[in-house]
mmCIF file of N, CA and C in Angstrom:
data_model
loop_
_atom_site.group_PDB
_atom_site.id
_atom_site.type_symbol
_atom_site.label_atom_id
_atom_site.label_comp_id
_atom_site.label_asym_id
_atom_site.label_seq_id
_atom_site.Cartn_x
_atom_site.Cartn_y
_atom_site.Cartn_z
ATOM 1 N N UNK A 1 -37.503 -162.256 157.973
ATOM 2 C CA UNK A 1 -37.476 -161.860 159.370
ATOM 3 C C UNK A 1 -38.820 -161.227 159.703
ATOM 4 N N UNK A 2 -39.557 -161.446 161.020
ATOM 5 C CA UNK A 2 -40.833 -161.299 161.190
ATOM 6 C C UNK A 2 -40.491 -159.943 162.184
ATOM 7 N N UNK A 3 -41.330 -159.334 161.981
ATOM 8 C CA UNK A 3 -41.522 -157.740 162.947
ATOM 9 C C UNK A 3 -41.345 -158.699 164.590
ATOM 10 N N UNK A 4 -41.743 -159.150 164.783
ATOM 11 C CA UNK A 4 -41.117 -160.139 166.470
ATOM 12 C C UNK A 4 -39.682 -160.585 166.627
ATOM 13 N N UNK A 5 -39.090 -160.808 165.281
ATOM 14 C CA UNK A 5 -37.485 -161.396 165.392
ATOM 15 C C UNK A 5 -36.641 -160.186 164.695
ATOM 16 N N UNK A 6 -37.580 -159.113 164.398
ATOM 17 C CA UNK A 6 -36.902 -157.528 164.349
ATOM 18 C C UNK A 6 -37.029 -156.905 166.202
ATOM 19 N N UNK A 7 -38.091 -157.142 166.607
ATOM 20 C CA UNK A 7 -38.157 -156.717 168.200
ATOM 21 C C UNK A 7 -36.909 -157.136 168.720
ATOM 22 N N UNK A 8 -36.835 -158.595 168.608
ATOM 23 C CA UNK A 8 -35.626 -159.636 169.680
ATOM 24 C C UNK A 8 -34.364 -158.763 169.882
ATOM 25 N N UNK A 9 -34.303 -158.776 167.749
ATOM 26 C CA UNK A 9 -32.931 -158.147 167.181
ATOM 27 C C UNK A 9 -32.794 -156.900 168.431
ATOM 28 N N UNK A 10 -33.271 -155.657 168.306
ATOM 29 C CA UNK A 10 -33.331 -154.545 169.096
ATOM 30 C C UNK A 10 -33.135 -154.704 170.335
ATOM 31 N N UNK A 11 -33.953 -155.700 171.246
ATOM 32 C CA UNK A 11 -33.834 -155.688 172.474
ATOM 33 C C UNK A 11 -32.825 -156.240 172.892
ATOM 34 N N UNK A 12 -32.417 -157.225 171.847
ATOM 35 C CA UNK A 12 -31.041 -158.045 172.473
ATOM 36 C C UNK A 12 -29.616 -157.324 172.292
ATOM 37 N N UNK A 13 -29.907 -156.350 171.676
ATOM 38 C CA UNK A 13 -28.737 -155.373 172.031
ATOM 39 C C UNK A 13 -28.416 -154.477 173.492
ATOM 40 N N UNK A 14 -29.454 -153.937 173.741
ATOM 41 C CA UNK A 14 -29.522 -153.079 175.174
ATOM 42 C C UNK A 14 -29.684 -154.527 176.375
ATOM 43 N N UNK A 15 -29.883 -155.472 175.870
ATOM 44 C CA UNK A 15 -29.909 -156.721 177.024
ATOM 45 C C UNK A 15 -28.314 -157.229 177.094
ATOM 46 N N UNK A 16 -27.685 -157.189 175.410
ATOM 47 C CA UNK A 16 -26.350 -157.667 176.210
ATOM 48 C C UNK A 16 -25.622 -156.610 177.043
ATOM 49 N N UNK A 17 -26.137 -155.312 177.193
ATOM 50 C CA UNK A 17 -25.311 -154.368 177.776
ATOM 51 C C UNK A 17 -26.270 -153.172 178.493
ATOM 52 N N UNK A 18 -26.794 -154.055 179.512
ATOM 53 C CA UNK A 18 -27.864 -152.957 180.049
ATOM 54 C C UNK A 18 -27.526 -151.938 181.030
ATOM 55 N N UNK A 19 -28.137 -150.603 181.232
ATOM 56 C CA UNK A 19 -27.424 -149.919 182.220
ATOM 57 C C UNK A 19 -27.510 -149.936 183.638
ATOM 58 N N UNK A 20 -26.581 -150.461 184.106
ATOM 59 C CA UNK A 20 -26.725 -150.883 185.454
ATOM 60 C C UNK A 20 -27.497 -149.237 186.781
ATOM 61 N N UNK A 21 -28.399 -150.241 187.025
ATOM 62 C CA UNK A 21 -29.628 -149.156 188.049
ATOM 63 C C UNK A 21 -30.390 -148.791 187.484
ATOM 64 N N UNK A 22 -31.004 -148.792 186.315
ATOM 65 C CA UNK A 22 -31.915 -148.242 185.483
ATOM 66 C C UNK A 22 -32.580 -149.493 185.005
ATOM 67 N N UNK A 23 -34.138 -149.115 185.424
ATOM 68 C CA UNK A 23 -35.284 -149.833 185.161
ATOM 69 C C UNK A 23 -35.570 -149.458 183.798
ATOM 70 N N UNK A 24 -35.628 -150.841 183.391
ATOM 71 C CA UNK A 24 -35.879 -151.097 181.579
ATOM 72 C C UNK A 24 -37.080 -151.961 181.291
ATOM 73 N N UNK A 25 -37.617 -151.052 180.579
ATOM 74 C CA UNK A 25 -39.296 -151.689 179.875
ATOM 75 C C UNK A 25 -38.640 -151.779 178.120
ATOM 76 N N UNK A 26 -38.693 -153.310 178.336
ATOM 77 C CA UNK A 26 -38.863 -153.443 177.045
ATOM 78 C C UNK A 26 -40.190 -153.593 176.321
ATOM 79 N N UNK A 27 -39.711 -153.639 174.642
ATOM 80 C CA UNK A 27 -41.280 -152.879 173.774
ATOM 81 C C UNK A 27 -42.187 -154.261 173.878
ATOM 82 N N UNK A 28 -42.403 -154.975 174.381
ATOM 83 C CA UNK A 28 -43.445 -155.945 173.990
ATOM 84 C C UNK A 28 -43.784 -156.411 175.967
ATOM 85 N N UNK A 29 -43.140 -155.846 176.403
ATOM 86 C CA UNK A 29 -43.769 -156.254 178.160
ATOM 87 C C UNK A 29 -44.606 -154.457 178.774
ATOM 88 N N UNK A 30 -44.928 -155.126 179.559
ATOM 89 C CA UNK A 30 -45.696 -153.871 180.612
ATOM 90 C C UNK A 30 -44.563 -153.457 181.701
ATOM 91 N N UNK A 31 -44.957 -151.930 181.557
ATOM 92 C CA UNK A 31 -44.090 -150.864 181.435
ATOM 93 C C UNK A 31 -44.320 -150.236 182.899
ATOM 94 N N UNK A 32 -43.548 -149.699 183.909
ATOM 95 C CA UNK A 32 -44.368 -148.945 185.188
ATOM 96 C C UNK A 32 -43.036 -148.196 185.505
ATOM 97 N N UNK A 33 -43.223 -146.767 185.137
ATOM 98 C CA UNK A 33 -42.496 -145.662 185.441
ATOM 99 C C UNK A 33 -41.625 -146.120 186.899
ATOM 100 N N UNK A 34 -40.269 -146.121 186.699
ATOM 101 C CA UNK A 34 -39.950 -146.162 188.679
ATOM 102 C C UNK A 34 -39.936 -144.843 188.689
ATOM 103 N N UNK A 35 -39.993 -144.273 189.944
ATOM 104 C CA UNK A 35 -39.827 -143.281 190.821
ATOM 105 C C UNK A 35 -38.463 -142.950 190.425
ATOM 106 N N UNK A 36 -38.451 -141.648 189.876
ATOM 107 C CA UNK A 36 -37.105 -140.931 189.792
ATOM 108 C C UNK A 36 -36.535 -140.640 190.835
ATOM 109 N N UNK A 37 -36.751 -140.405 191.928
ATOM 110 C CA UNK A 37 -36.041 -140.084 193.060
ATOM 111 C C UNK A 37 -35.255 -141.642 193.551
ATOM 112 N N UNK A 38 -35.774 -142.529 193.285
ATOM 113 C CA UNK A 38 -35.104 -143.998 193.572
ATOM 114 C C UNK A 38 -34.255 -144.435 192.127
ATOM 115 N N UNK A 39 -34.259 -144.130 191.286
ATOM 116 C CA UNK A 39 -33.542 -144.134 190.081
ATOM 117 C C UNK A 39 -34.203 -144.020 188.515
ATOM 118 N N UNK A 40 -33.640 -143.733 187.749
ATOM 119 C CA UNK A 40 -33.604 -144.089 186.368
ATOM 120 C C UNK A 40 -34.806 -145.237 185.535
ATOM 121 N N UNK A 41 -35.633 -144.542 184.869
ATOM 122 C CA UNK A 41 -35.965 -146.113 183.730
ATOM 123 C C UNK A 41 -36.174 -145.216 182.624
ATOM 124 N N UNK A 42 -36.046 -146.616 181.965
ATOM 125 C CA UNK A 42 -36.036 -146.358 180.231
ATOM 126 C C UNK A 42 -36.960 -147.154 179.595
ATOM 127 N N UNK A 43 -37.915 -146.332 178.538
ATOM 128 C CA UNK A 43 -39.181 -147.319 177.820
ATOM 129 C C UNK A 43 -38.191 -147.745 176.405
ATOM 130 N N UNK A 44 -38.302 -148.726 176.136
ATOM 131 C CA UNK A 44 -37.801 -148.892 174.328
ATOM 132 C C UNK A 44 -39.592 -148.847 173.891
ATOM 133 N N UNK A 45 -39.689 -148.035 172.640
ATOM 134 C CA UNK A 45 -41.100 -148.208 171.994
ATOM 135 C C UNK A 45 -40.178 -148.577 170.651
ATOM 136 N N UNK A 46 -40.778 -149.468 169.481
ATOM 137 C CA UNK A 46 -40.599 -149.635 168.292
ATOM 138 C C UNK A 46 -41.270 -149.203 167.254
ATOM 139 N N UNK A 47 -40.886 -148.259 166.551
ATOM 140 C CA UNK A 47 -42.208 -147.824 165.324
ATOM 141 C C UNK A 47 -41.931 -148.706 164.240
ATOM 142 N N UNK A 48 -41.990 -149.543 163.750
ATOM 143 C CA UNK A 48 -41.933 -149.892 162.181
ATOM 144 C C UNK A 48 -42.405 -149.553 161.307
ATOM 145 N N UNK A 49 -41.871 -149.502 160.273
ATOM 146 C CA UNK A 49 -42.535 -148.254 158.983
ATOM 147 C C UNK A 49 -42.957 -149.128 158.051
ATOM 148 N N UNK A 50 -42.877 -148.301 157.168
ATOM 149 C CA UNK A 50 -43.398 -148.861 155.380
ATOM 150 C C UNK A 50 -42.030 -149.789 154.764
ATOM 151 N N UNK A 51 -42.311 -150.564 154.000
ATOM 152 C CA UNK A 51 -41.668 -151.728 153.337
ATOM 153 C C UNK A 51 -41.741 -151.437 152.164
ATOM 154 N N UNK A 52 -40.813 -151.490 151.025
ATOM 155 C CA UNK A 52 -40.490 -151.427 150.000
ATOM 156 C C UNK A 52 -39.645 -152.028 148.901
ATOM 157 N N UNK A 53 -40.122 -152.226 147.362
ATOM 158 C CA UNK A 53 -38.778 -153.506 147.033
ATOM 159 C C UNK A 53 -37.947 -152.511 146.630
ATOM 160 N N UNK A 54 -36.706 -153.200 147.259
ATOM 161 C CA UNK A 54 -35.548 -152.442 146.928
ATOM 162 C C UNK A 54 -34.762 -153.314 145.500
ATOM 163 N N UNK A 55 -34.905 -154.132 145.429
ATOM 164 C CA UNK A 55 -33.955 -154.625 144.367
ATOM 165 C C UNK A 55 -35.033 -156.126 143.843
ATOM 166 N N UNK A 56 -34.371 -155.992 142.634
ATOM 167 C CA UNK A 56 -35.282 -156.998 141.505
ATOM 168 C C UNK A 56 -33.912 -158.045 141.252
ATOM 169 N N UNK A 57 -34.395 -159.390 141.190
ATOM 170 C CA UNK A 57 -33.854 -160.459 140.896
ATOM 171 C C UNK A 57 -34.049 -161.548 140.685
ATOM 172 N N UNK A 58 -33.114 -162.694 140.323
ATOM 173 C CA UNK A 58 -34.508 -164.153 140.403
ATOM 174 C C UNK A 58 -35.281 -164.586 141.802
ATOM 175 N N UNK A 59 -36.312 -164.921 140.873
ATOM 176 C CA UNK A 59 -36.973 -165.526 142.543
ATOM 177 C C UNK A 59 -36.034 -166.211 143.704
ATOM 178 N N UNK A 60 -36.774 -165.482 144.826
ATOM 179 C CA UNK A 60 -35.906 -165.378 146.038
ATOM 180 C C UNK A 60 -34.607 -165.168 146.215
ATOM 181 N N UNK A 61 -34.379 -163.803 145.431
ATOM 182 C CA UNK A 61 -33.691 -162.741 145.427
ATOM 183 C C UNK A 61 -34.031 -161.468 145.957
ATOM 184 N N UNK A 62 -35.115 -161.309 145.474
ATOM 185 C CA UNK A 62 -35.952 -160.187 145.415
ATOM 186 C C UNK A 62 -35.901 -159.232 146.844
ATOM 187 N N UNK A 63 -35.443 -158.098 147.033
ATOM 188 C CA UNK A 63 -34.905 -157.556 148.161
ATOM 189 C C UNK A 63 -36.242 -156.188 148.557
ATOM 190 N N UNK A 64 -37.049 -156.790 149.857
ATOM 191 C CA UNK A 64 -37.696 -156.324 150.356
ATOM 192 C C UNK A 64 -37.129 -155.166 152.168
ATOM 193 N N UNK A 65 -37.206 -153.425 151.918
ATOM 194 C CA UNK A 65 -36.462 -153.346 152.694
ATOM 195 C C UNK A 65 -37.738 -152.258 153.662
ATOM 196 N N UNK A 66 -37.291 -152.805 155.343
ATOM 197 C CA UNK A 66 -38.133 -152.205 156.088
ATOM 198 C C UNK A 66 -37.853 -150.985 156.600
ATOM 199 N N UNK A 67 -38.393 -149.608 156.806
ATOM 200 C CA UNK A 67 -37.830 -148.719 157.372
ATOM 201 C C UNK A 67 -38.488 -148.450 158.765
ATOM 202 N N UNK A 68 -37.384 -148.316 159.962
ATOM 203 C CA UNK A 68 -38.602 -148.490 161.193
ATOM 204 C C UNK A 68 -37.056 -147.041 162.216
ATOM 205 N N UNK A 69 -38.185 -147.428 163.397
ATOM 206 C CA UNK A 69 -36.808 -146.302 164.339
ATOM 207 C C UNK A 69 -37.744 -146.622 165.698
ATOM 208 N N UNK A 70 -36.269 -146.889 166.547
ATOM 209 C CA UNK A 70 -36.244 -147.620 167.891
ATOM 210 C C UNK A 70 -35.984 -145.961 168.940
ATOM 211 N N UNK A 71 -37.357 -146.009 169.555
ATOM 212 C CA UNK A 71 -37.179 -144.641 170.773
ATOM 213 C C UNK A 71 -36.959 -145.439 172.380
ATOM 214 N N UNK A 72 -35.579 -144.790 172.679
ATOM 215 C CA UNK A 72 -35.635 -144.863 173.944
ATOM 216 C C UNK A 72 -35.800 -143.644 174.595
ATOM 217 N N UNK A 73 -36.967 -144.055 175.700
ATOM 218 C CA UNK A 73 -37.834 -142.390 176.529
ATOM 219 C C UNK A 73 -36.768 -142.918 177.784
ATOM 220 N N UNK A 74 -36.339 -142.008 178.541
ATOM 221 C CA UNK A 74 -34.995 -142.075 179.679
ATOM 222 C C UNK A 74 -35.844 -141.094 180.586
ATOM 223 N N UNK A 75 -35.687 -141.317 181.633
ATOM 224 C CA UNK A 75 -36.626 -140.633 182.611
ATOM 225 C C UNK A 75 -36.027 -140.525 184.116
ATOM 226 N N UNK A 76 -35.485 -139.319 184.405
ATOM 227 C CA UNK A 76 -34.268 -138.979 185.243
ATOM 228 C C UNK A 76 -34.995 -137.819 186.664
ATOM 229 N N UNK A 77 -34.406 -138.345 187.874
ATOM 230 C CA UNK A 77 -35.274 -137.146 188.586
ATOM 231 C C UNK A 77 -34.850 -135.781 188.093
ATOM 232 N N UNK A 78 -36.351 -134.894 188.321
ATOM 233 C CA UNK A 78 -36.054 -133.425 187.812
ATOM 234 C C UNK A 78 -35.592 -132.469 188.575
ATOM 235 N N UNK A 79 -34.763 -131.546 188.286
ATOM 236 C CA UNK A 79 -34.359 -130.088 188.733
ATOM 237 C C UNK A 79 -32.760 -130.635 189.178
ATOM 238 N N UNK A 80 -32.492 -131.728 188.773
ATOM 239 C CA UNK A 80 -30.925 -132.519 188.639
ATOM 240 C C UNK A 80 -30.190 -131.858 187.479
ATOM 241 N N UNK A 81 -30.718 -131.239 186.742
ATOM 242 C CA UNK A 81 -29.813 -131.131 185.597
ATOM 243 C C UNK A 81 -30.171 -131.981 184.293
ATOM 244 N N UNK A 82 -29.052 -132.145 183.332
ATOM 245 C CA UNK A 82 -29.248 -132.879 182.215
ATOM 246 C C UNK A 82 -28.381 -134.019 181.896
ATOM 247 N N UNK A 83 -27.403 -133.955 183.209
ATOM 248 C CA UNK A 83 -25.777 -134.966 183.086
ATOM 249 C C UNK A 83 -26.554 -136.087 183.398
ATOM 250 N N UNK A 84 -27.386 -136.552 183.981
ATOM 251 C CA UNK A 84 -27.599 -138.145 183.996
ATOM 252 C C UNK A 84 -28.163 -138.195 182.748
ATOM 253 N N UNK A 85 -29.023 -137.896 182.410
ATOM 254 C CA UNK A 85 -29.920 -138.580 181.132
ATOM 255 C C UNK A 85 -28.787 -138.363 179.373
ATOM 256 N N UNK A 86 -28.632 -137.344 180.043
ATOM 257 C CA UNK A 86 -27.044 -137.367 178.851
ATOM 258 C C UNK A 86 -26.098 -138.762 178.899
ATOM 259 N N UNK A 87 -25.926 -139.091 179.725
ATOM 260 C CA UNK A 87 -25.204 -140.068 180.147
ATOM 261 C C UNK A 87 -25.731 -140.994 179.677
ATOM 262 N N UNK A 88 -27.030 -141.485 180.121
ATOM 263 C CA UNK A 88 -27.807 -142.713 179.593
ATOM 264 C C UNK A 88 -28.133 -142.483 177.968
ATOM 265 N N UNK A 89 -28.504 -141.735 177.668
ATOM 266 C CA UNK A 89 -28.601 -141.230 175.808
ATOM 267 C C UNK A 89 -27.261 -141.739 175.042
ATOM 268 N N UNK A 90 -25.857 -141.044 175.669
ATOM 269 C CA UNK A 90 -24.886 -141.624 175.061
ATOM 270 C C UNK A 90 -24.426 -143.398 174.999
ATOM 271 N N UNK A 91 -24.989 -143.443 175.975
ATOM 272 C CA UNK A 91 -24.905 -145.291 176.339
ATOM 273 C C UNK A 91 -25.507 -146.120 175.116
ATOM 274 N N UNK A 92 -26.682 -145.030 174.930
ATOM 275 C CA UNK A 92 -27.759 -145.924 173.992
ATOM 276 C C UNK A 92 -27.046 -145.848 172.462
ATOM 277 N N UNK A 93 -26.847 -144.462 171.880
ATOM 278 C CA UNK A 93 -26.469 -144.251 171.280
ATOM 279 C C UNK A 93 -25.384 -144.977 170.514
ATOM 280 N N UNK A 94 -24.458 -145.453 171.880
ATOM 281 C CA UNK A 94 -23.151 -145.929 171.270
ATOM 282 C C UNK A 94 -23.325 -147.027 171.093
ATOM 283 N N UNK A 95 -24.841 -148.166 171.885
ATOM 284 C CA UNK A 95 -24.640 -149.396 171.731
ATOM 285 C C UNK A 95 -24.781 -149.492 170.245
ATOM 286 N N UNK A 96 -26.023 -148.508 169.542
ATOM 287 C CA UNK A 96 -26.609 -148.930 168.446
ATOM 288 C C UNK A 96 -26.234 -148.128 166.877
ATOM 289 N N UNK A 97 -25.009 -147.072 167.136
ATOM 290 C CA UNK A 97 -24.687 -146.618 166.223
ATOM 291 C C UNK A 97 -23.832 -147.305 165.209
ATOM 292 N N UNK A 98 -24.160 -147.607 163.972
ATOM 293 C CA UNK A 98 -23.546 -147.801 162.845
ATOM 294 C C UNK A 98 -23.857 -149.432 163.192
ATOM 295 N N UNK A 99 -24.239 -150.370 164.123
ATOM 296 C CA UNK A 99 -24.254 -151.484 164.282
ATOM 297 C C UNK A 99 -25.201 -152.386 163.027
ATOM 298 N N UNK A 100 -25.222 -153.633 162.669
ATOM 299 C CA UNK A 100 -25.171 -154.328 161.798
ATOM 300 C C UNK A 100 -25.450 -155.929 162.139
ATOM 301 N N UNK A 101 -26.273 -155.978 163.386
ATOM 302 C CA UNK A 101 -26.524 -157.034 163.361
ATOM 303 C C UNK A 101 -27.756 -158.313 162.386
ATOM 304 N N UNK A 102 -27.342 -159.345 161.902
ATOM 305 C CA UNK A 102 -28.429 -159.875 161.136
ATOM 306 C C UNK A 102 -28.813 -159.093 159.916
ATOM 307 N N UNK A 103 -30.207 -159.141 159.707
ATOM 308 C CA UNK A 103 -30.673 -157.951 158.455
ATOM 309 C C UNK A 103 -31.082 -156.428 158.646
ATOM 310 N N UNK A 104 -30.584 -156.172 160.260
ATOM 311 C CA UNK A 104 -31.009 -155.007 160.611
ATOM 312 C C UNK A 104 -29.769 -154.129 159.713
ATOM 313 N N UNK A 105 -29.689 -152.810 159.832
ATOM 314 C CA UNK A 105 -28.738 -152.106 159.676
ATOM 315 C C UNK A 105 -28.911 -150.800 160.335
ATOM 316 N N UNK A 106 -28.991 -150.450 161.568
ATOM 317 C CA UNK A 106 -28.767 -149.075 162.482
ATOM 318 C C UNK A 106 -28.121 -148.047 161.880
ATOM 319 N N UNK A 107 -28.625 -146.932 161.935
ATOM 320 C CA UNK A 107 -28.299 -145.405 161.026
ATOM 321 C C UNK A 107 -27.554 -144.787 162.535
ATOM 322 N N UNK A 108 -27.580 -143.376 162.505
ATOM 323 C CA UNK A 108 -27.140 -142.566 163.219
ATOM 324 C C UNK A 108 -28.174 -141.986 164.649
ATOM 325 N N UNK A 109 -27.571 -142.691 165.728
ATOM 326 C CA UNK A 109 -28.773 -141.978 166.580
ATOM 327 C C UNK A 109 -29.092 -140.808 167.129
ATOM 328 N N UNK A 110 -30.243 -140.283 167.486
ATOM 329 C CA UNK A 110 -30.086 -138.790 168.083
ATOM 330 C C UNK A 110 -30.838 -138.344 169.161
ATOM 331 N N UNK A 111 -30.274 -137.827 169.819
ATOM 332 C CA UNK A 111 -30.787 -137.157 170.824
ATOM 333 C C UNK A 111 -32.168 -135.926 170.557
ATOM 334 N N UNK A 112 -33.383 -136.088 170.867
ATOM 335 C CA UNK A 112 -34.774 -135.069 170.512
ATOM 336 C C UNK A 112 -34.278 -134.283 171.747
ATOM 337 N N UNK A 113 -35.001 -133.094 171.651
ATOM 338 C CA UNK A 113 -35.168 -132.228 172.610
ATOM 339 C C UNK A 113 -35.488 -132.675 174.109
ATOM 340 N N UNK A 114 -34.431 -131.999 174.402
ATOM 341 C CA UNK A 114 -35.325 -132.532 176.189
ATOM 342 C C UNK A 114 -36.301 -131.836 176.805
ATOM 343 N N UNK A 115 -36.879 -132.532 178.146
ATOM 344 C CA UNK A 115 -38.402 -132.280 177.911
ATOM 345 C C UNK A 115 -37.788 -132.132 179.603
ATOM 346 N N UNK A 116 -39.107 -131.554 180.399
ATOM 347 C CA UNK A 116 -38.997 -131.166 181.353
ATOM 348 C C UNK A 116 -40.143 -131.785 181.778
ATOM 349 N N UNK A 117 -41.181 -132.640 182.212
ATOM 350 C CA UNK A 117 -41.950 -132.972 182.883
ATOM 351 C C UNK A 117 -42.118 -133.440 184.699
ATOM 352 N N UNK A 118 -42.363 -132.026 185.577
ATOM 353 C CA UNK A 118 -42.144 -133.010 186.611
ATOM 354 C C UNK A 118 -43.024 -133.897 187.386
ATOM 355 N N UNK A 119 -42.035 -134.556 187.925
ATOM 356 C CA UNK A 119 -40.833 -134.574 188.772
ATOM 357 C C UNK A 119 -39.814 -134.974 187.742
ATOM 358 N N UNK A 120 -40.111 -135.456 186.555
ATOM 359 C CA UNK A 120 -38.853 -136.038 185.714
ATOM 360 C C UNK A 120 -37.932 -134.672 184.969
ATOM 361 N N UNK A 121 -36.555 -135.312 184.238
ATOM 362 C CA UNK A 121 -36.629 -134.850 183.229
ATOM 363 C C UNK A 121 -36.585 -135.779 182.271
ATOM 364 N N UNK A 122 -36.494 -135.649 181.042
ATOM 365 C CA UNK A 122 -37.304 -136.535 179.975
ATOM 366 C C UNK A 122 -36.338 -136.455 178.966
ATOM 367 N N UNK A 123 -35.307 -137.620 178.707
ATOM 368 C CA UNK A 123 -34.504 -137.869 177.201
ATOM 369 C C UNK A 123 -35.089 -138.449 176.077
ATOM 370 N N UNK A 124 -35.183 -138.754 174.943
ATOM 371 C CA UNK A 124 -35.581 -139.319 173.905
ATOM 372 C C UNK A 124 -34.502 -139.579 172.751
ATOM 373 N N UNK A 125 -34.234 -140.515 173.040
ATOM 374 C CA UNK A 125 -33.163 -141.023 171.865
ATOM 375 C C UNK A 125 -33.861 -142.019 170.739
ATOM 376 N N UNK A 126 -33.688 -141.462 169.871
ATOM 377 C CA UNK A 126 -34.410 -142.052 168.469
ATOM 378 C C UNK A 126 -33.412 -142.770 167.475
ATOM 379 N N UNK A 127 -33.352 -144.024 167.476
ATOM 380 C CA UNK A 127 -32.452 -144.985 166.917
ATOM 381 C C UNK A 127 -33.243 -145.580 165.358
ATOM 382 N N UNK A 128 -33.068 -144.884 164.424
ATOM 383 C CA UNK A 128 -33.248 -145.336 163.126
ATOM 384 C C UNK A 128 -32.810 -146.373 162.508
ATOM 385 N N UNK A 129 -33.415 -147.531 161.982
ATOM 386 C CA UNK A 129 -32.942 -148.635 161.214
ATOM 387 C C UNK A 129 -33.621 -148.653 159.887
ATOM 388 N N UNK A 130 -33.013 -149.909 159.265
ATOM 389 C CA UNK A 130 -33.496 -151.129 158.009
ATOM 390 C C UNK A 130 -33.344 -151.963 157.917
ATOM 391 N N UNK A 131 -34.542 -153.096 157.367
ATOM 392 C CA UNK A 131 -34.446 -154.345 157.744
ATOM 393 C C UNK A 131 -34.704 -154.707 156.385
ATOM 394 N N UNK A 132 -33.712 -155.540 155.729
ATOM 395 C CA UNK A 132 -33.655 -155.910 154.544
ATOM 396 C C UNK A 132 -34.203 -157.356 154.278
ATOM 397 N N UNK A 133 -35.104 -158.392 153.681
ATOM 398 C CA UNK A 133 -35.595 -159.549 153.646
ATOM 399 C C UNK A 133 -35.547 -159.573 152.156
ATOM 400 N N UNK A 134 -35.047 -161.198 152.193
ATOM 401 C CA UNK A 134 -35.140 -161.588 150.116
ATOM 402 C C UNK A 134 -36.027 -162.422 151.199
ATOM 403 N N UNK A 135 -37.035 -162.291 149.391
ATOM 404 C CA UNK A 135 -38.694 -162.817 149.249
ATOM 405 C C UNK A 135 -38.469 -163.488 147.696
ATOM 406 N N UNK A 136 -39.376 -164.461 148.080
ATOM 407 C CA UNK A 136 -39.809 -165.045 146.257
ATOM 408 C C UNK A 136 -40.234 -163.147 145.131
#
């Protein structure tokens, strides 16, 4: 699986179930903040990490595993409170917790500190995975 058909994997989760009114930048298109006072958007960024063999076997067995973590930034008008972006955090959360699609395998997601920037306020939900590939 190529770091592009690890992207798909990710995005095609929040695509089969996107949140209705909320402007979504996904990680490989160009991104333009909407106006919080007109509604909601959300950036997906992808970090992918370091790769490692996890398991020894005959050729093309050999278990190569990726460690990466999917941030969604949620961006809510400010001096509203914290119930919308809570709202959208749990959405995310639930699409991608414990999920198992393909060679991905999704960990536990979490909510970072919220941030106050105005006019926004600012969620960050950090969605941890692994992406497991047999290699020669």
């Amino acid at each position: 699986m190529s770091l592009d058909d690890e992207r798909k994997e990710i995005e095609g989760i929040y695509a089969a179930s996107p949140i209705a009114g909320v402007a979504f930048g996904y990680a490989d298109h160009a991104f333009e903040l909407q106006d919080a006072t007109v509604g909601p958007s959300i950036q997906l960024t992808i970090q992918s990490g370091d790769s490692f063999q996890a398991g020894l076997g005959s050729p093309g067995t050999n278990l190569t595993r990726t460690a990466g973590i999917a941030f969604f930034k949620i961006w809510t008008e400010g001096g509203n409170g914290i119930a919308e972006g809570n709202g959208h955090a749990e959405t995310i959360m639930c699409l991608y917790r414990n999920k198992h699609p393909n060679n991905i395998k999704f960990g536990i997601p979490h909510l970072v500190p919220i941030e106050n920037e105005e006019p926004h306020t600012i969620h960050l939900v950090s969605v941890p995975y692994r992406r497991d590939d047999f290699n020669a």
